[in-house]
PDB file of C-alpha atoms and ligand atoms in Angstrom:
ATOM      1  CA  UNK A 275     184.873  32.712 168.436  1.00 86.00           C
ATOM      2  CA  UNK A 276     184.251  36.372 167.818  1.00 95.00           C
ATOM      3  CA  UNK A 277     181.808  38.164 169.991  1.00 97.00           C
ATOM      4  CA  UNK A 278     178.181  38.574 169.108  1.00 98.00           C
ATOM      5  CA  UNK A 279     175.523  41.307 170.127  1.00 98.00           C
ATOM      6  CA  UNK A 280     172.192  39.789 169.334  1.00 98.00           C
ATOM      7  CA  UNK A 281     169.340  42.122 168.802  1.00 98.00           C
ATOM      8  CA  UNK A 282     165.961  40.679 168.495  1.00 97.00           C
ATOM      9  CA  UNK A 283     162.440  42.132 168.485  1.00 95.00           C
ATOM     10  CA  UNK A 284     159.208  42.392 166.482  1.00 92.00           C
ATOM     11  CA  UNK A 285     159.075  44.128 163.082  1.00 86.00           C
ATOM     12  CA  UNK A 286     159.289  47.843 163.240  1.00 85.00           C
ATOM     13  CA  UNK A 287     160.890  47.891 166.524  1.00 90.00           C
ATOM     14  CA  UNK A 288     163.965  49.879 164.910  1.00 90.00           C
ATOM     15  CA  UNK A 289     166.390  46.887 164.835  1.00 94.00           C
ATOM     16  CA  UNK A 290     167.384  47.401 161.255  1.00 92.00           C
ATOM     17  CA  UNK A 291     168.646  51.043 162.058  1.00 92.00           C
ATOM     18  CA  UNK A 292     169.973  50.361 165.319  1.00 96.00           C
ATOM     19  CA  UNK A 293     171.975  47.418 164.313  1.00 96.00           C
ATOM     20  CA  UNK A 294     173.538  49.203 161.349  1.00 95.00           C
ATOM     21  CA  UNK A 295     174.449  52.122 163.427  1.00 94.00           C
ATOM     22  CA  UNK A 296     175.839  50.025 166.013  1.00 96.00           C
ATOM     23  CA  UNK A 297     177.776  47.676 163.568  1.00 95.00           C
ATOM     24  CA  UNK A 298     179.209  50.708 161.864  1.00 93.00           C
ATOM     25  CA  UNK A 299     180.305  52.457 165.200  1.00 93.00           C
ATOM     26  CA  UNK A 300     182.083  49.310 166.368  1.00 94.00           C
ATOM     27  CA  UNK A 301     183.533  48.322 163.098  1.00 94.00           C
ATOM     28  CA  UNK A 302     181.824  44.977 163.265  1.00 95.00           C
ATOM     29  CA  UNK A 303     180.129  42.850 160.732  1.00 96.00           C
ATOM     30  CA  UNK A 304     176.421  42.954 160.408  1.00 96.00           C
ATOM     31  CA  UNK A 305     173.830  39.986 159.778  1.00 97.00           C
ATOM     32  CA  UNK A 306     170.266  40.797 158.737  1.00 97.00           C
ATOM     33  CA  UNK A 307     168.541  37.563 159.310  1.00 98.00           C
ATOM     34  CA  UNK A 308     165.255  38.800 158.075  1.00 97.00           C
ATOM     35  CA  UNK A 309     166.778  39.543 154.593  1.00 98.00           C
ATOM     36  CA  UNK A 310     167.634  35.933 154.409  1.00 98.00           C
ATOM     37  CA  UNK A 311     163.911  34.881 155.089  1.00 98.00           C
ATOM     38  CA  UNK A 312     162.665  37.756 152.538  1.00 98.00           C
ATOM     39  CA  UNK A 313     165.175  36.465 149.939  1.00 98.00           C
ATOM     40  CA  UNK A 314     163.865  32.865 150.397  1.00 98.00           C
ATOM     41  CA  UNK A 315     160.479  34.164 149.784  1.00 98.00           C
ATOM     42  CA  UNK A 316     161.536  36.445 146.782  1.00 98.00           C
ATOM     43  CA  UNK A 317     163.358  33.410 145.246  1.00 98.00           C
ATOM     44  CA  UNK A 318     160.398  31.206 145.708  1.00 98.00           C
ATOM     45  CA  UNK A 319     157.980  33.669 144.102  1.00 97.00           C
ATOM     46  CA  UNK A 320     160.586  34.019 141.059  1.00 97.00           C
ATOM     47  CA  UNK A 321     160.693  30.116 140.631  1.00 97.00           C
ATOM     48  CA  UNK A 322     156.853  30.163 141.089  1.00 97.00           C
ATOM     49  CA  UNK A 323     157.342  27.303 143.942  1.00 97.00           C
ATOM     50  CA  UNK A 324     154.030  26.544 145.791  1.00 97.00           C
ATOM     51  CA  UNK A 325     154.222  28.153 149.271  1.00 96.00           C
ATOM     52  CA  UNK A 326     152.650  25.042 150.723  1.00 96.00           C
ATOM     53  CA  UNK A 327     155.397  22.785 149.440  1.00 98.00           C
ATOM     54  CA  UNK A 328     157.577  22.940 152.633  1.00 98.00           C
ATOM     55  CA  UNK A 329     160.454  20.656 151.240  1.00 98.00           C
ATOM     56  CA  UNK A 330     160.608  22.793 148.068  1.00 98.00           C
ATOM     57  CA  UNK A 331     160.696  25.902 150.216  1.00 98.00           C
ATOM     58  CA  UNK A 332     163.533  24.458 152.217  1.00 98.00           C
ATOM     59  CA  UNK A 333     165.408  23.625 149.135  1.00 98.00           C
ATOM     60  CA  UNK A 334     165.068  27.178 147.869  1.00 98.00           C
ATOM     61  CA  UNK A 335     166.607  28.653 151.150  1.00 98.00           C
ATOM     62  CA  UNK A 336     169.293  25.901 151.326  1.00 98.00           C
ATOM     63  CA  UNK A 337     170.262  26.990 147.540  1.00 98.00           C
ATOM     64  CA  UNK A 338     170.090  30.718 147.832  1.00 98.00           C
ATOM     65  CA  UNK A 339     172.845  32.461 145.990  1.00 97.00           C
ATOM     66  CA  UNK A 340     173.170  35.752 147.925  1.00 97.00           C
ATOM     67  CA  UNK A 341     175.821  38.516 148.401  1.00 96.00           C
ATOM     68  CA  UNK A 342     175.501  41.591 150.699  1.00 95.00           C
ATOM     69  CA  UNK A 343     177.381  44.401 149.608  1.00 94.00           C
ATOM     70  CA  UNK A 344     178.006  47.299 152.099  1.00 86.00           C
ATOM     71  CA  UNK A 345     176.876  50.777 151.022  1.00 85.00           C
ATOM     72  CA  UNK A 346     178.765  54.214 151.561  1.00 82.00           C
ATOM     73  CA  UNK A 347     177.373  56.465 154.105  1.00 78.00           C
ATOM     74  CA  UNK A 348     173.900  55.636 155.918  1.00 79.00           C
ATOM     75  CA  UNK A 349     172.638  53.613 153.130  1.00 84.00           C
ATOM     76  CA  UNK A 350     171.673  50.162 153.978  1.00 86.00           C
ATOM     77  CA  UNK A 351     173.781  47.211 152.452  1.00 91.00           C
ATOM     78  CA  UNK A 352     172.931  46.300 148.854  1.00 96.00           C
ATOM     79  CA  UNK A 353     171.362  42.659 148.568  1.00 97.00           C
ATOM     80  CA  UNK A 354     172.123  40.557 145.415  1.00 98.00           C
ATOM     81  CA  UNK A 355     169.983  37.390 144.652  1.00 98.00           C
ATOM     82  CA  UNK A 356     171.697  35.378 141.643  1.00 97.00           C
ATOM     83  CA  UNK A 357     173.820  38.417 140.983  1.00 97.00           C
ATOM     84  CA  UNK A 358     170.761  40.704 140.727  1.00 98.00           C
ATOM     85  CA  UNK A 359     170.160  43.654 142.670  1.00 98.00           C
ATOM     86  CA  UNK A 360     166.941  43.118 144.970  1.00 98.00           C
ATOM     87  CA  UNK A 361     167.621  45.625 147.665  1.00 96.00           C
ATOM     88  CA  UNK A 362     164.270  47.406 147.158  1.00 94.00           C
ATOM     89  CA  UNK A 363     162.311  44.215 145.876  1.00 96.00           C
ATOM     90  CA  UNK A 364     162.722  42.476 149.281  1.00 97.00           C
ATOM     91  CA  UNK A 365     161.211  45.391 151.169  1.00 92.00           C
ATOM     92  CA  UNK A 366     157.819  45.284 149.882  1.00 89.00           C
ATOM     93  CA  UNK A 367     154.876  44.335 152.224  1.00 84.00           C
ATOM     94  CA  UNK A 368     154.221  41.463 150.020  1.00 91.00           C
ATOM     95  CA  UNK A 369     157.645  40.099 150.314  1.00 95.00           C
ATOM     96  CA  UNK A 370     157.603  40.828 153.976  1.00 91.00           C
ATOM     97  CA  UNK A 371     154.364  38.959 154.326  1.00 88.00           C
ATOM     98  CA  UNK A 372     155.549  35.853 152.408  1.00 95.00           C
ATOM     99  CA  UNK A 373     158.942  35.881 154.334  1.00 96.00           C
ATOM    100  CA  UNK A 374     157.101  35.389 157.573  1.00 89.00           C
ATOM    101  CA  UNK A 375     155.177  32.597 156.234  1.00 92.00           C
ATOM    102  CA  UNK A 376     158.450  30.823 155.152  1.00 96.00           C
ATOM    103  CA  UNK A 377     159.880  31.714 158.324  1.00 94.00           C
ATOM    104  CA  UNK A 378     157.389  29.614 160.164  1.00 92.00           C
ATOM    105  CA  UNK A 379     158.488  26.261 158.332  1.00 95.00           C
ATOM    106  CA  UNK A 380     161.165  24.462 160.777  1.00 96.00           C
ATOM    107  CA  UNK A 381     163.089  23.028 157.631  1.00 97.00           C
ATOM    108  CA  UNK A 382     163.403  26.446 156.181  1.00 98.00           C
ATOM    109  CA  UNK A 383     164.942  27.759 159.358  1.00 97.00           C
ATOM    110  CA  UNK A 384     167.315  24.807 159.658  1.00 98.00           C
ATOM    111  CA  UNK A 385     168.375  25.458 156.120  1.00 98.00           C
ATOM    112  CA  UNK A 386     169.484  28.920 156.912  1.00 98.00           C
ATOM    113  CA  UNK A 387     171.085  28.385 160.249  1.00 98.00           C
ATOM    114  CA  UNK A 388     174.546  27.644 159.251  1.00 97.00           C
ATOM    115  CA  UNK A 389     174.631  30.419 156.712  1.00 97.00           C
ATOM    116  CA  UNK A 390     173.595  32.700 159.648  1.00 98.00           C
ATOM    117  CA  UNK A 391     176.334  31.505 161.950  1.00 98.00           C
ATOM    118  CA  UNK A 392     178.963  31.818 159.135  1.00 97.00           C
ATOM    119  CA  UNK A 393     178.676  35.659 159.500  1.00 97.00           C
ATOM    120  CA  UNK A 394     180.343  35.451 162.902  1.00 97.00           C
ATOM    121  CA  UNK A 395     183.886  36.543 162.102  1.00 97.00           C
ATOM    122  CA  UNK A 396     186.607  38.804 163.803  1.00 98.00           C
ATOM    123  CA  UNK A 397     186.279  41.654 165.206  1.00 97.00           C
ATOM    124  CA  UNK A 398     182.654  40.727 165.819  1.00 97.00           C
ATOM    125  CA  UNK A 399     179.019  40.593 164.750  1.00 98.00           C
ATOM    126  CA  UNK A 400     175.805  42.547 165.149  1.00 98.00           C
ATOM    127  CA  UNK A 401     173.059  40.196 164.548  1.00 98.00           C
ATOM    128  CA  UNK A 402     169.652  41.505 163.661  1.00 98.00           C
ATOM    129  CA  UNK A 403     166.483  39.084 164.011  1.00 96.00           C
ATOM    130  CA  UNK A 404     163.799  37.228 165.751  1.00 94.00           C
ATOM    131  CA  UNK A 405     165.721  34.269 167.303  1.00 95.00           C
ATOM    132  CA  UNK A 406     169.381  35.550 167.374  1.00 97.00           C
ATOM    133  CA  UNK A 407     169.873  35.303 171.213  1.00 97.00           C
ATOM    134  CA  UNK A 408     167.561  32.281 171.564  1.00 96.00           C
ATOM    135  CA  UNK A 409     168.652  29.839 168.636  1.00 96.00           C
ATOM    136  CA  UNK A 410     171.178  31.206 166.138  1.00 98.00           C
ATOM    137  CA  UNK A 411     173.695  32.713 168.747  1.00 98.00           C
ATOM    138  CA  UNK A 412     172.633  31.529 171.969  1.00 97.00           C
ATOM    139  CA  UNK A 413     176.029  32.243 173.460  1.00 97.00           C
ATOM    140  CA  UNK A 414     176.013  35.799 172.410  1.00 97.00           C
ATOM    141  CA  UNK A 415     177.917  38.288 174.725  1.00 95.00           C
ATOM    142  CA  UNK A 416     175.190  40.529 174.540  1.00 97.00           C
ATOM    143  CA  UNK A 417     171.524  40.130 173.820  1.00 98.00           C
ATOM    144  CA  UNK A 418     169.042  42.908 173.364  1.00 97.00           C
ATOM    145  CA  UNK A 419     165.262  42.816 172.742  1.00 97.00           C
ATOM    146  CA  UNK A 420     164.112  45.944 171.207  1.00 96.00           C
ATOM    147  CA  UNK A 421     160.247  46.647 171.460  1.00 94.00           C
ATOM    148  CA  UNK A 422     157.544  49.250 170.700  1.00 94.00           C
ATOM    149  CA  UNK A 423     153.800  49.417 170.558  1.00 93.00           C
ATOM    150  CA  UNK A 424     152.231  47.939 167.438  1.00 92.00           C
ATOM    151  CA  UNK A 425     150.933  51.577 166.687  1.00 93.00           C
ATOM    152  CA  UNK A 426     154.316  52.876 167.000  1.00 94.00           C
ATOM    153  CA  UNK A 427     155.861  50.307 164.799  1.00 94.00           C
ATOM    154  CA  UNK A 428     153.146  50.693 162.286  1.00 94.00           C
ATOM    155  CA  UNK A 429     153.903  54.506 162.127  1.00 94.00           C
ATOM    156  CA  UNK A 430     157.538  53.996 161.530  1.00 90.00           C
ATOM    157  CA  UNK A 431     156.876  51.345 158.817  1.00 89.00           C
ATOM    158  CA  UNK A 432     154.480  53.623 157.193  1.00 92.00           C
ATOM    159  CA  UNK A 433     157.190  56.343 156.991  1.00 91.00           C
ATOM    160  CA  UNK A 434     159.718  53.846 155.449  1.00 86.00           C
ATOM    161  CA  UNK A 435     157.092  52.624 152.825  1.00 88.00           C
ATOM    162  CA  UNK A 436     156.064  56.121 151.928  1.00 91.00           C
ATOM    163  CA  UNK A 437     159.749  56.855 151.388  1.00 90.00           C
ATOM    164  CA  UNK A 438     160.078  53.856 149.219  1.00 86.00           C
ATOM    165  CA  UNK A 439     157.001  54.935 147.352  1.00 90.00           C
ATOM    166  CA  UNK A 440     154.712  52.381 148.574  1.00 87.00           C
ATOM    167  CA  UNK A 441     151.539  53.832 149.777  1.00 88.00           C
ATOM    168  CA  UNK A 442     149.699  51.510 152.321  1.00 88.00           C
ATOM    169  CA  UNK A 443     146.873  52.858 154.628  1.00 93.00           C
ATOM    170  CA  UNK A 444     148.209  53.213 158.479  1.00 94.00           C
ATOM    171  CA  UNK A 445     145.231  51.325 159.826  1.00 94.00           C
ATOM    172  CA  UNK A 446     146.019  48.405 157.300  1.00 93.00           C
ATOM    173  CA  UNK A 447     149.496  48.479 158.495  1.00 91.00           C
ATOM    174  CA  UNK A 448     148.631  48.330 162.303  1.00 93.00           C
ATOM    175  CA  UNK A 449     146.560  45.177 161.481  1.00 93.00           C
ATOM    176  CA  UNK A 450     149.149  43.647 159.297  1.00 89.00           C
ATOM    177  CA  UNK A 451     151.682  44.275 162.077  1.00 90.00           C
ATOM    178  CA  UNK A 452     149.570  42.660 164.821  1.00 91.00           C
ATOM    179  CA  UNK A 453     148.879  39.648 162.502  1.00 90.00           C
ATOM    180  CA  UNK A 454     152.600  39.173 161.648  1.00 86.00           C
ATOM    181  CA  UNK A 455     153.517  39.552 165.411  1.00 89.00           C
ATOM    182  CA  UNK A 456     150.928  36.800 166.182  1.00 89.00           C
ATOM    183  CA  UNK A 457     152.307  34.561 163.600  1.00 88.00           C
ATOM    184  CA  UNK A 458     156.103  35.209 164.792  1.00 86.00           C
ATOM    185  CA  UNK A 459     155.012  34.527 168.376  1.00 90.00           C
ATOM    186  CA  UNK A 460     152.997  31.499 168.096  1.00 90.00           C
ATOM    187  CA  UNK A 461     155.009  29.537 165.504  1.00 88.00           C
ATOM    188  CA  UNK A 462     156.504  26.195 166.869  1.00 89.00           C
ATOM    189  CA  UNK A 463     160.169  26.642 166.047  1.00 87.00           C
ATOM    190  CA  UNK A 464     161.925  29.601 167.430  1.00 86.00           C
ATOM    191  CA  UNK A 465     158.871  31.877 168.416  1.00 90.00           C
ATOM    192  CA  UNK A 466     159.653  35.302 168.907  1.00 91.00           C
ATOM    193  CA  UNK A 467     160.468  36.038 172.584  1.00 92.00           C
ATOM    194  CA  UNK A 468     163.241  37.587 174.503  1.00 95.00           C
ATOM    195  CA  UNK A 469     166.014  35.288 175.445  1.00 96.00           C
ATOM    196  CA  UNK A 470     166.053  34.682 179.165  1.00 96.00           C
ATOM    197  CA  UNK A 471     169.179  36.572 179.504  1.00 96.00           C
ATOM    198  CA  UNK A 472     168.292  39.441 177.134  1.00 97.00           C
ATOM    199  CA  UNK A 473     167.915  43.139 178.101  1.00 96.00           C
ATOM    200  CA  UNK A 474     164.619  44.418 177.036  1.00 96.00           C
ATOM    201  CA  UNK A 475     164.632  47.973 175.661  1.00 95.00           C
ATOM    202  CA  UNK A 476     161.346  49.723 175.217  1.00 94.00           C
ATOM    203  CA  UNK A 477     161.792  52.252 172.312  1.00 94.00           C
ATOM    204  CA  UNK A 478     158.098  53.690 172.074  1.00 93.00           C
ATOM    205  CA  UNK A 479     158.555  57.472 171.867  1.00 92.00           C
ATOM    206  CA  UNK A 480     162.389  57.394 171.994  1.00 94.00           C
ATOM    207  CA  UNK A 481     164.506  58.912 169.042  1.00 92.00           C
ATOM    208  CA  UNK A 482     167.116  56.718 167.234  1.00 92.00           C
ATOM    209  CA  UNK A 483     169.875  58.592 169.206  1.00 95.00           C
ATOM    210  CA  UNK A 484     168.262  57.707 172.470  1.00 96.00           C
ATOM    211  CA  UNK A 485     167.727  53.902 171.568  1.00 95.00           C
ATOM    212  CA  UNK A 486     171.192  53.851 170.332  1.00 95.00           C
ATOM    213  CA  UNK A 487     172.456  55.174 173.700  1.00 95.00           C
ATOM    214  CA  UNK A 488     170.648  52.744 175.676  1.00 95.00           C
ATOM    215  CA  UNK A 489     171.806  49.845 173.557  1.00 95.00           C
ATOM    216  CA  UNK A 490     175.481  51.056 173.724  1.00 95.00           C
ATOM    217  CA  UNK A 491     175.022  51.140 177.488  1.00 94.00           C
ATOM    218  CA  UNK A 492     173.749  47.494 177.681  1.00 92.00           C
ATOM    219  CA  UNK A 493     176.821  46.514 175.568  1.00 92.00           C
ATOM    220  CA  UNK A 494     179.060  48.489 177.926  1.00 88.00           C
ATOM    221  CA  UNK A 495     180.269  50.623 175.076  1.00 82.00           C
TER     222      UNK A 495
HETATM  223  O1  LIG B 134     162.993  41.598 160.044  1.00 88.70           O
HETATM  224  P1  LIG B 134     162.202  41.621 158.658  1.00 88.70           P
HETATM  225  O2  LIG B 134     161.007  42.083 158.862  1.00 88.70           O
HETATM  226  O3  LIG B 134     162.894  41.718 157.582  1.00 88.70           O
HETATM  227  O4  LIG B 134     161.755  39.827 158.661  1.00 88.70           O
HETATM  228  C1  LIG B 134     160.987  39.296 157.718  1.00 88.70           C
HETATM  229  C2  LIG B 134     160.194  38.240 158.287  1.00 88.70           C
HETATM  230  O5  LIG B 134     161.317  37.050 158.607  1.00 88.70           O
HETATM  231  C3  LIG B 134     159.594  38.399 159.745  1.00 88.70           C
HETATM  232  O6  LIG B 134     158.331  38.840 159.945  1.00 88.70           O
HETATM  233  C4  LIG B 134     159.698  37.006 160.484  1.00 88.70           C
HETATM  234  O7  LIG B 134     158.662  36.225 160.271  1.00 88.70           O
HETATM  235  C5  LIG B 134     161.042  36.279 159.770  1.00 88.70           C
HETATM  236  N1  LIG B 134     162.200  36.287 160.433  1.00 88.70           N
HETATM  237  C6  LIG B 134     162.362  35.278 161.449  1.00 88.70           C
HETATM  238  N2  LIG B 134     163.567  35.205 162.087  1.00 88.70           N
HETATM  239  C7  LIG B 134     164.535  36.095 161.998  1.00 88.70           C
HETATM  240  C8  LIG B 134     164.176  37.053 161.026  1.00 88.70           C
HETATM  241  C9  LIG B 134     163.182  37.232 160.420  1.00 88.70           C
HETATM  242  O8  LIG B 134     161.510  34.444 161.548  1.00 88.70           O
HETATM  243  N3  LIG B 134     165.684  35.967 162.531  1.00 88.70           N
END
């Protein structure tokens, strides 16, 4: 079994950036599990599936035809759904919000479980999500829980969205982030919380390099 570094935490805590840098540094595979929930939401929207129909949504998750393609340099991996490049389409606020709704459905989580575990290949995997250390890879060699204040996470997300050309008001974003935290922490299956054996890294006020240093220290590298 290849080693796994599980990196969990709320949205906007910097997991995406840190896990990408970490995977690149180690030469390991990367699992962006949030992308799978976003893809399920996007596929369901495209198929005009009723978001109250849990059975249909689980079917959409099980049938996802996805491909991740590493990009050169610092670019995030490109994501394809049914052969179509949806790298930008899954990053919108709407898709994120829908993703957190489908992620609250146990049968959807179940449908995505094995697909996530299949990413664990030599020489190792860096897994980014909410339940990597608690549910998907409970035996991960290292577990890290990244956090930051809701305000700081909203500020980071705001910058990202602006760079994507999406103009969302910062106060609205703080509210949305708090609502999404609430939903992620209070759902019945795989609620967002640090694994009992996770190291919590508080990133408010830290630069990317400072966070990466702390994470590397936790993993002993
Ligand atoms: O991390 P990202 O913002 O892309 O995730 C989108 C949504 O998917 C999250 O708000 C969360 O509700 C859900 N998610 C999850 N479990 C994961 C990853 C993401 O429930 N492992």
